[in-house]
mmCIF file of C-alpha atoms in Angstrom:
data_model
loop_
_atom_site.group_PDB
_atom_site.id
_atom_site.type_symbol
_atom_site.label_atom_id
_atom_site.label_comp_id
_atom_site.label_asym_id
_atom_site.label_seq_id
_atom_site.Cartn_x
_atom_site.Cartn_y
_atom_site.Cartn_z
ATOM 1 C CA UNK A 1 11.742 -0.676 22.830
ATOM 2 C CA UNK A 2 12.637 1.165 26.006
ATOM 3 C CA UNK A 3 16.247 2.306 26.006
ATOM 4 C CA UNK A 4 17.126 0.840 29.388
ATOM 5 C CA UNK A 5 14.451 -1.784 29.819
ATOM 6 C CA UNK A 6 16.327 -3.213 32.746
ATOM 7 C CA UNK A 7 16.388 -6.769 33.984
ATOM 8 C CA UNK A 8 13.137 -8.741 33.914
ATOM 9 C CA UNK A 9 12.454 -11.202 36.721
ATOM 10 C CA UNK A 10 9.268 -13.056 35.852
ATOM 11 C CA UNK A 11 7.816 -15.424 38.432
ATOM 12 C CA UNK A 12 5.373 -18.306 38.213
ATOM 13 C CA UNK A 13 3.587 -17.190 41.374
ATOM 14 C CA UNK A 14 3.273 -14.145 43.601
ATOM 15 C CA UNK A 15 4.780 -16.156 46.460
ATOM 16 C CA UNK A 16 7.904 -16.843 44.394
ATOM 17 C CA UNK A 17 8.107 -13.138 43.556
ATOM 18 C CA UNK A 18 7.866 -12.200 47.257
ATOM 19 C CA UNK A 19 10.794 -14.480 48.096
ATOM 20 C CA UNK A 20 12.923 -13.134 45.250
ATOM 21 C CA UNK A 21 12.091 -9.546 46.197
ATOM 22 C CA UNK A 22 13.111 -10.169 49.820
ATOM 23 C CA UNK A 23 16.407 -11.715 48.626
ATOM 24 C CA UNK A 24 17.034 -8.760 46.323
ATOM 25 C CA UNK A 25 16.374 -6.105 49.001
ATOM 26 C CA UNK A 26 18.432 -7.994 51.604
ATOM 27 C CA UNK A 27 21.377 -8.310 49.205
ATOM 28 C CA UNK A 28 21.288 -4.603 48.308
ATOM 29 C CA UNK A 29 21.047 -3.691 51.983
ATOM 30 C CA UNK A 30 24.099 -5.799 52.807
ATOM 31 C CA UNK A 31 26.133 -4.387 49.897
ATOM 32 C CA UNK A 32 25.196 -0.798 50.739
ATOM 33 C CA UNK A 33 25.972 -1.158 54.454
ATOM 34 C CA UNK A 34 29.326 -2.715 53.561
ATOM 35 C CA UNK A 35 30.158 0.109 51.153
ATOM 36 C CA UNK A 36 28.621 3.166 52.881
ATOM 37 C CA UNK A 37 27.624 2.082 56.371
ATOM 38 C CA UNK A 38 23.941 2.831 55.689
ATOM 39 C CA UNK A 39 21.078 1.785 53.404
ATOM 40 C CA UNK A 40 18.809 4.572 52.112
ATOM 41 C CA UNK A 41 15.604 3.077 50.700
ATOM 42 C CA UNK A 42 12.514 4.810 49.307
ATOM 43 C CA UNK A 43 9.167 3.011 49.399
ATOM 44 C CA UNK A 44 5.864 3.535 47.605
ATOM 45 C CA UNK A 45 2.319 2.562 48.530
ATOM 46 C CA UNK A 46 -0.190 0.199 46.987
ATOM 47 C CA UNK A 47 0.494 -3.532 46.935
ATOM 48 C CA UNK A 48 4.269 -3.067 47.269
ATOM 49 C CA UNK A 49 4.435 -3.303 51.082
ATOM 50 C CA UNK A 50 2.507 -6.570 51.142
ATOM 51 C CA UNK A 51 4.868 -7.975 48.519
ATOM 52 C CA UNK A 52 7.836 -7.031 50.752
ATOM 53 C CA UNK A 53 6.349 -8.990 53.641
ATOM 54 C CA UNK A 54 8.874 -11.828 53.622
ATOM 55 C CA UNK A 55 11.503 -9.410 54.944
ATOM 56 C CA UNK A 56 9.679 -9.592 58.293
ATOM 57 C CA UNK A 57 10.169 -13.362 58.406
ATOM 58 C CA UNK A 58 13.129 -15.669 58.980
ATOM 59 C CA UNK A 59 15.894 -15.482 57.958
ATOM 60 C CA UNK A 60 15.710 -11.827 56.893
ATOM 61 C CA UNK A 61 14.302 -10.453 60.155
ATOM 62 C CA UNK A 62 17.544 -11.597 61.824
ATOM 63 C CA UNK A 63 20.129 -11.322 59.008
ATOM 64 C CA UNK A 64 19.326 -7.832 57.707
ATOM 65 C CA UNK A 65 21.082 -5.000 59.582
ATOM 66 C CA UNK A 66 17.894 -3.014 60.210
ATOM 67 C CA UNK A 67 19.686 -0.425 62.355
ATOM 68 C CA UNK A 68 21.420 0.875 59.226
ATOM 69 C CA UNK A 69 18.204 1.422 57.253
ATOM 70 C CA UNK A 70 17.003 4.950 56.499
ATOM 71 C CA UNK A 71 13.463 4.954 55.123
ATOM 72 C CA UNK A 72 11.918 7.470 52.732
ATOM 73 C CA UNK A 73 8.838 7.573 50.534
ATOM 74 C CA UNK A 74 8.968 8.057 46.771
ATOM 75 C CA UNK A 75 5.433 9.336 47.060
ATOM 76 C CA UNK A 76 2.917 10.009 49.776
ATOM 77 C CA UNK A 77 -0.681 11.077 50.144
ATOM 78 C CA UNK A 78 -1.035 14.376 51.967
ATOM 79 C CA UNK A 79 -3.185 12.948 54.756
ATOM 80 C CA UNK A 80 -2.679 12.375 58.491
ATOM 81 C CA UNK A 81 -0.155 9.629 59.314
ATOM 82 C CA UNK A 82 -2.885 7.496 60.888
ATOM 83 C CA UNK A 83 -5.206 7.877 57.855
ATOM 84 C CA UNK A 84 -6.089 4.709 55.938
ATOM 85 C CA UNK A 85 -4.632 6.244 52.735
ATOM 86 C CA UNK A 86 -1.244 7.079 54.276
ATOM 87 C CA UNK A 87 1.662 5.233 52.649
ATOM 88 C CA UNK A 88 3.542 5.762 55.917
ATOM 89 C CA UNK A 89 0.808 3.930 57.858
ATOM 90 C CA UNK A 90 0.748 1.148 55.270
ATOM 91 C CA UNK A 91 4.513 0.634 55.592
ATOM 92 C CA UNK A 92 4.478 0.972 59.381
ATOM 93 C CA UNK A 93 1.705 -1.591 59.839
ATOM 94 C CA UNK A 94 2.968 -4.004 57.198
ATOM 95 C CA UNK A 95 6.747 -3.813 57.603
ATOM 96 C CA UNK A 96 8.398 -1.200 59.819
ATOM 97 C CA UNK A 97 6.669 -2.153 63.085
ATOM 98 C CA UNK A 98 7.715 -5.786 62.621
ATOM 99 C CA UNK A 99 11.472 -5.255 62.329
ATOM 100 C CA UNK A 100 13.915 -3.293 64.548
ATOM 101 C CA UNK A 101 14.176 -0.092 62.493
ATOM 102 C CA UNK A 102 15.494 2.974 64.364
ATOM 103 C CA UNK A 103 12.478 5.344 64.638
ATOM 104 C CA UNK A 104 14.587 8.451 63.944
ATOM 105 C CA UNK A 105 15.717 6.883 60.647
ATOM 106 C CA UNK A 106 12.143 6.879 59.327
ATOM 107 C CA UNK A 107 11.568 10.024 57.286
ATOM 108 C CA UNK A 108 7.880 10.549 56.624
ATOM 109 C CA UNK A 109 6.320 13.763 55.368
ATOM 110 C CA UNK A 110 5.023 16.612 57.520
ATOM 111 C CA UNK A 111 1.310 15.779 57.557
ATOM 112 C CA UNK A 112 0.148 19.049 59.116
ATOM 113 C CA UNK A 113 0.835 21.402 56.187
ATOM 114 C CA UNK A 114 -0.334 21.880 52.581
ATOM 115 C CA UNK A 115 0.855 19.636 49.746
ATOM 116 C CA UNK A 116 3.178 22.368 48.465
ATOM 117 C CA UNK A 117 4.711 22.955 51.891
ATOM 118 C CA UNK A 118 4.992 19.207 52.531
ATOM 119 C CA UNK A 119 6.943 18.781 49.270
ATOM 120 C CA UNK A 120 9.299 21.682 50.095
ATOM 121 C CA UNK A 121 9.775 20.401 53.623
ATOM 122 C CA UNK A 122 10.534 16.870 52.451
ATOM 123 C CA UNK A 123 13.055 18.092 49.899
ATOM 124 C CA UNK A 124 14.766 20.142 52.638
ATOM 125 C CA UNK A 125 15.021 17.038 54.870
ATOM 126 C CA UNK A 126 16.575 15.034 52.018
ATOM 127 C CA UNK A 127 19.006 17.861 51.190
ATOM 128 C CA UNK A 128 20.264 17.838 54.806
ATOM 129 C CA UNK A 129 20.787 14.066 54.638
ATOM 130 C CA UNK A 130 22.654 14.391 51.329
ATOM 131 C CA UNK A 131 24.979 16.887 53.036
ATOM 132 C CA UNK A 132 25.797 14.291 55.704
ATOM 133 C CA UNK A 133 25.895 11.530 53.061
ATOM 134 C CA UNK A 134 23.191 9.436 54.712
ATOM 135 C CA UNK A 135 21.886 9.696 51.159
ATOM 136 C CA UNK A 136 24.571 9.609 48.463
ATOM 137 C CA UNK A 137 24.784 12.186 45.702
ATOM 138 C CA UNK A 138 24.756 11.429 41.989
ATOM 139 C CA UNK A 139 28.070 11.574 40.119
ATOM 140 C CA UNK A 140 26.457 13.323 37.160
ATOM 141 C CA UNK A 141 24.058 15.811 38.777
ATOM 142 C CA UNK A 142 23.348 17.262 42.194
ATOM 143 C CA UNK A 143 20.461 14.798 42.669
ATOM 144 C CA UNK A 144 20.299 12.459 45.640
ATOM 145 C CA UNK A 145 21.342 8.901 44.832
ATOM 146 C CA UNK A 146 19.166 6.574 46.871
ATOM 147 C CA UNK A 147 20.508 3.055 47.308
ATOM 148 C CA UNK A 148 17.112 1.649 46.288
ATOM 149 C CA UNK A 149 13.827 3.131 45.128
ATOM 150 C CA UNK A 150 10.917 0.663 45.057
ATOM 151 C CA UNK A 151 7.974 1.468 42.822
ATOM 152 C CA UNK A 152 4.644 -0.059 41.919
ATOM 153 C CA UNK A 153 2.790 0.512 38.650
ATOM 154 C CA UNK A 154 -0.718 1.854 38.136
ATOM 155 C CA UNK A 155 -3.070 0.443 35.490
ATOM 156 C CA UNK A 156 -2.688 3.840 33.737
ATOM 157 C CA UNK A 157 1.115 3.527 33.780
ATOM 158 C CA UNK A 158 1.770 5.890 36.685
ATOM 159 C CA UNK A 159 4.723 5.368 39.004
ATOM 160 C CA UNK A 160 5.154 7.108 42.369
ATOM 161 C CA UNK A 161 2.575 9.894 41.983
ATOM 162 C CA UNK A 162 3.654 10.832 38.460
ATOM 163 C CA UNK A 163 0.714 10.168 36.198
ATOM 164 C CA UNK A 164 0.298 10.365 32.407
ATOM 165 C CA UNK A 165 0.480 13.775 30.724
ATOM 166 C CA UNK A 166 0.936 15.653 34.006
ATOM 167 C CA UNK A 167 3.236 18.668 34.172
ATOM 168 C CA UNK A 168 5.051 17.090 37.157
ATOM 169 C CA UNK A 169 6.701 14.708 34.661
ATOM 170 C CA UNK A 170 8.601 17.669 33.234
ATOM 171 C CA UNK A 171 9.933 18.904 36.582
ATOM 172 C CA UNK A 172 13.737 19.022 36.380
ATOM 173 C CA UNK A 173 14.768 21.377 39.199
ATOM 174 C CA UNK A 174 12.834 20.151 42.215
ATOM 175 C CA UNK A 175 13.626 16.824 43.890
ATOM 176 C CA UNK A 176 10.159 16.535 45.408
ATOM 177 C CA UNK A 177 7.073 18.041 43.835
ATOM 178 C CA UNK A 178 3.412 18.162 44.776
ATOM 179 C CA UNK A 179 0.171 17.330 43.031
ATOM 180 C CA UNK A 180 -3.292 18.541 43.980
ATOM 181 C CA UNK A 181 -5.256 16.912 41.144
ATOM 182 C CA UNK A 182 -4.327 13.230 41.245
ATOM 183 C CA UNK A 183 -7.094 11.445 39.342
ATOM 184 C CA UNK A 184 -7.888 8.974 42.104
ATOM 185 C CA UNK A 185 -8.403 9.921 45.739
ATOM 186 C CA UNK A 186 -6.795 11.330 47.742
ATOM 187 C CA UNK A 187 -5.956 14.025 45.154
ATOM 188 C CA UNK A 188 -3.164 15.751 47.105
ATOM 189 C CA UNK A 189 0.205 14.013 46.975
ATOM 190 C CA UNK A 190 3.911 14.592 47.088
ATOM 191 C CA UNK A 191 6.228 12.665 44.801
ATOM 192 C CA UNK A 192 9.866 12.244 43.885
ATOM 193 C CA UNK A 193 10.528 13.701 40.444
ATOM 194 C CA UNK A 194 11.922 11.720 37.513
ATOM 195 C CA UNK A 195 15.488 13.095 37.915
ATOM 196 C CA UNK A 196 15.575 11.736 41.490
ATOM 197 C CA UNK A 197 14.117 8.359 40.512
ATOM 198 C CA UNK A 198 16.577 8.090 37.624
ATOM 199 C CA UNK A 199 19.552 9.021 39.836
ATOM 200 C CA UNK A 200 19.108 6.055 42.191
ATOM 201 C CA UNK A 201 21.693 3.274 42.395
ATOM 202 C CA UNK A 202 18.879 0.748 42.048
ATOM 203 C CA UNK A 203 15.258 1.043 40.976
ATOM 204 C CA UNK A 204 12.842 -1.880 41.234
ATOM 205 C CA UNK A 205 9.342 -1.830 39.778
ATOM 206 C CA UNK A 206 7.175 -4.532 41.350
ATOM 207 C CA UNK A 207 3.998 -5.523 39.499
ATOM 208 C CA UNK A 208 1.509 -8.364 39.842
ATOM 209 C CA UNK A 209 -1.815 -9.258 38.297
ATOM 210 C CA UNK A 210 -3.551 -9.249 34.955
ATOM 211 C CA UNK A 211 -4.974 -5.748 35.432
ATOM 212 C CA UNK A 212 -1.424 -4.368 35.093
ATOM 213 C CA UNK A 213 -0.424 -6.430 32.027
ATOM 214 C CA UNK A 214 -1.224 -3.685 29.517
ATOM 215 C CA UNK A 215 0.723 -1.112 31.557
ATOM 216 C CA UNK A 216 3.713 -3.451 31.715
ATOM 217 C CA UNK A 217 3.528 -3.901 27.941
ATOM 218 C CA UNK A 218 3.412 -0.125 27.389
ATOM 219 C CA UNK A 219 6.301 0.382 29.830
ATOM 220 C CA UNK A 220 8.789 -2.196 28.557
ATOM 221 C CA UNK A 221 7.264 -3.868 25.507
ATOM 222 C CA UNK A 222 7.780 -3.106 21.815
ATOM 223 C CA UNK A 223 5.182 -0.380 21.313
ATOM 224 C CA UNK A 224 6.931 1.452 18.479
ATOM 225 C CA UNK A 225 7.719 5.166 18.193
ATOM 226 C CA UNK A 226 4.038 6.138 18.158
ATOM 227 C CA UNK A 227 3.126 4.250 21.317
ATOM 228 C CA UNK A 228 2.031 6.260 24.365
ATOM 229 C CA UNK A 229 4.932 7.432 26.530
ATOM 230 C CA UNK A 230 3.606 6.431 29.935
ATOM 231 C CA UNK A 231 5.459 7.563 33.081
ATOM 232 C CA UNK A 232 6.766 4.045 33.784
ATOM 233 C CA UNK A 233 8.563 4.070 30.428
ATOM 234 C CA UNK A 234 10.438 7.178 31.564
ATOM 235 C CA UNK A 235 12.082 5.248 34.409
ATOM 236 C CA UNK A 236 15.578 5.059 32.912
ATOM 237 C CA UNK A 237 18.276 5.147 35.593
ATOM 238 C CA UNK A 238 21.267 7.072 34.224
ATOM 239 C CA UNK A 239 23.947 5.101 36.091
ATOM 240 C CA UNK A 240 21.889 2.743 38.222
ATOM 241 C CA UNK A 241 20.304 -0.658 37.695
ATOM 242 C CA UNK A 242 16.640 -1.159 36.869
ATOM 243 C CA UNK A 243 14.843 -4.419 37.720
ATOM 244 C CA UNK A 244 11.232 -5.341 36.959
ATOM 245 C CA UNK A 245 9.698 -7.941 39.290
ATOM 246 C CA UNK A 246 6.660 -9.422 37.533
ATOM 247 C CA UNK A 247 4.375 -12.350 38.079
ATOM 248 C CA UNK A 248 3.273 -14.341 35.044
ATOM 249 C CA UNK A 249 -0.036 -12.483 34.759
ATOM 250 C CA UNK A 250 1.577 -9.024 34.800
ATOM 251 C CA UNK A 251 4.027 -10.226 32.108
ATOM 252 C CA UNK A 252 1.322 -11.863 29.972
ATOM 253 C CA UNK A 253 1.241 -9.164 27.262
ATOM 254 C CA UNK A 254 4.981 -8.961 26.722
ATOM 255 C CA UNK A 255 6.142 -10.318 23.358
ATOM 256 C CA UNK A 256 8.458 -13.334 23.330
ATOM 257 C CA UNK A 257 11.127 -11.092 21.814
ATOM 258 C CA UNK A 258 11.110 -9.046 25.039
ATOM 259 C CA UNK A 259 11.545 -12.078 27.216
ATOM 260 C CA UNK A 260 14.512 -13.473 25.345
ATOM 261 C CA UNK A 261 16.632 -10.343 25.404
#
């Protein structure tokens, strides 16, 4: 079993999950603003933004202090910001343009340089914001401590743009690394590294659908010592809290023993 399997929130329907996810993000935002005056959140792509959609609706669109949000991306495709594959565009169209976020608080990647330069540039931006404590710093390393990192899960078990058996999983020094051979297009990406993900105050992995059930099982189920160590299983926040938001289909391959713990 995974060492820090985290809290499981399993929902009957995707709609129920969306409501719970909005509640969860709104509560963390409120707590962080109360404690630090800001809320530093990192998003991913895929279905995640659609599942966050209730934040654009009442009551959240009025009760959340959007002016205190600072937005980052845990991973991004190295494409133009208006490209269909851009995680920035996905978040802008589906969430950020619908709520009063301060434009200068939105930290997207430099889309006019190579993947390697984009990763270096993004890490530099985050380092400056750690200096000013817009992003907190971990108590146990020099890593940034984001208030919340939201992740999806690939059918192969990848999270952010860290995919199985890739050397990027072993990166310990860099905060942001780059990939030029991602197995599905577009191949060039930047991604937070595992030390950054595992330094966050809160990490939420949001997964729906039957096609992800096997990945969920491999990530948090009882697979034994010889089971494949997929990237999602390596999400083990050192000091932070881990929550898995699952619908019934995504949770369908978890053993009863997992659900009762």
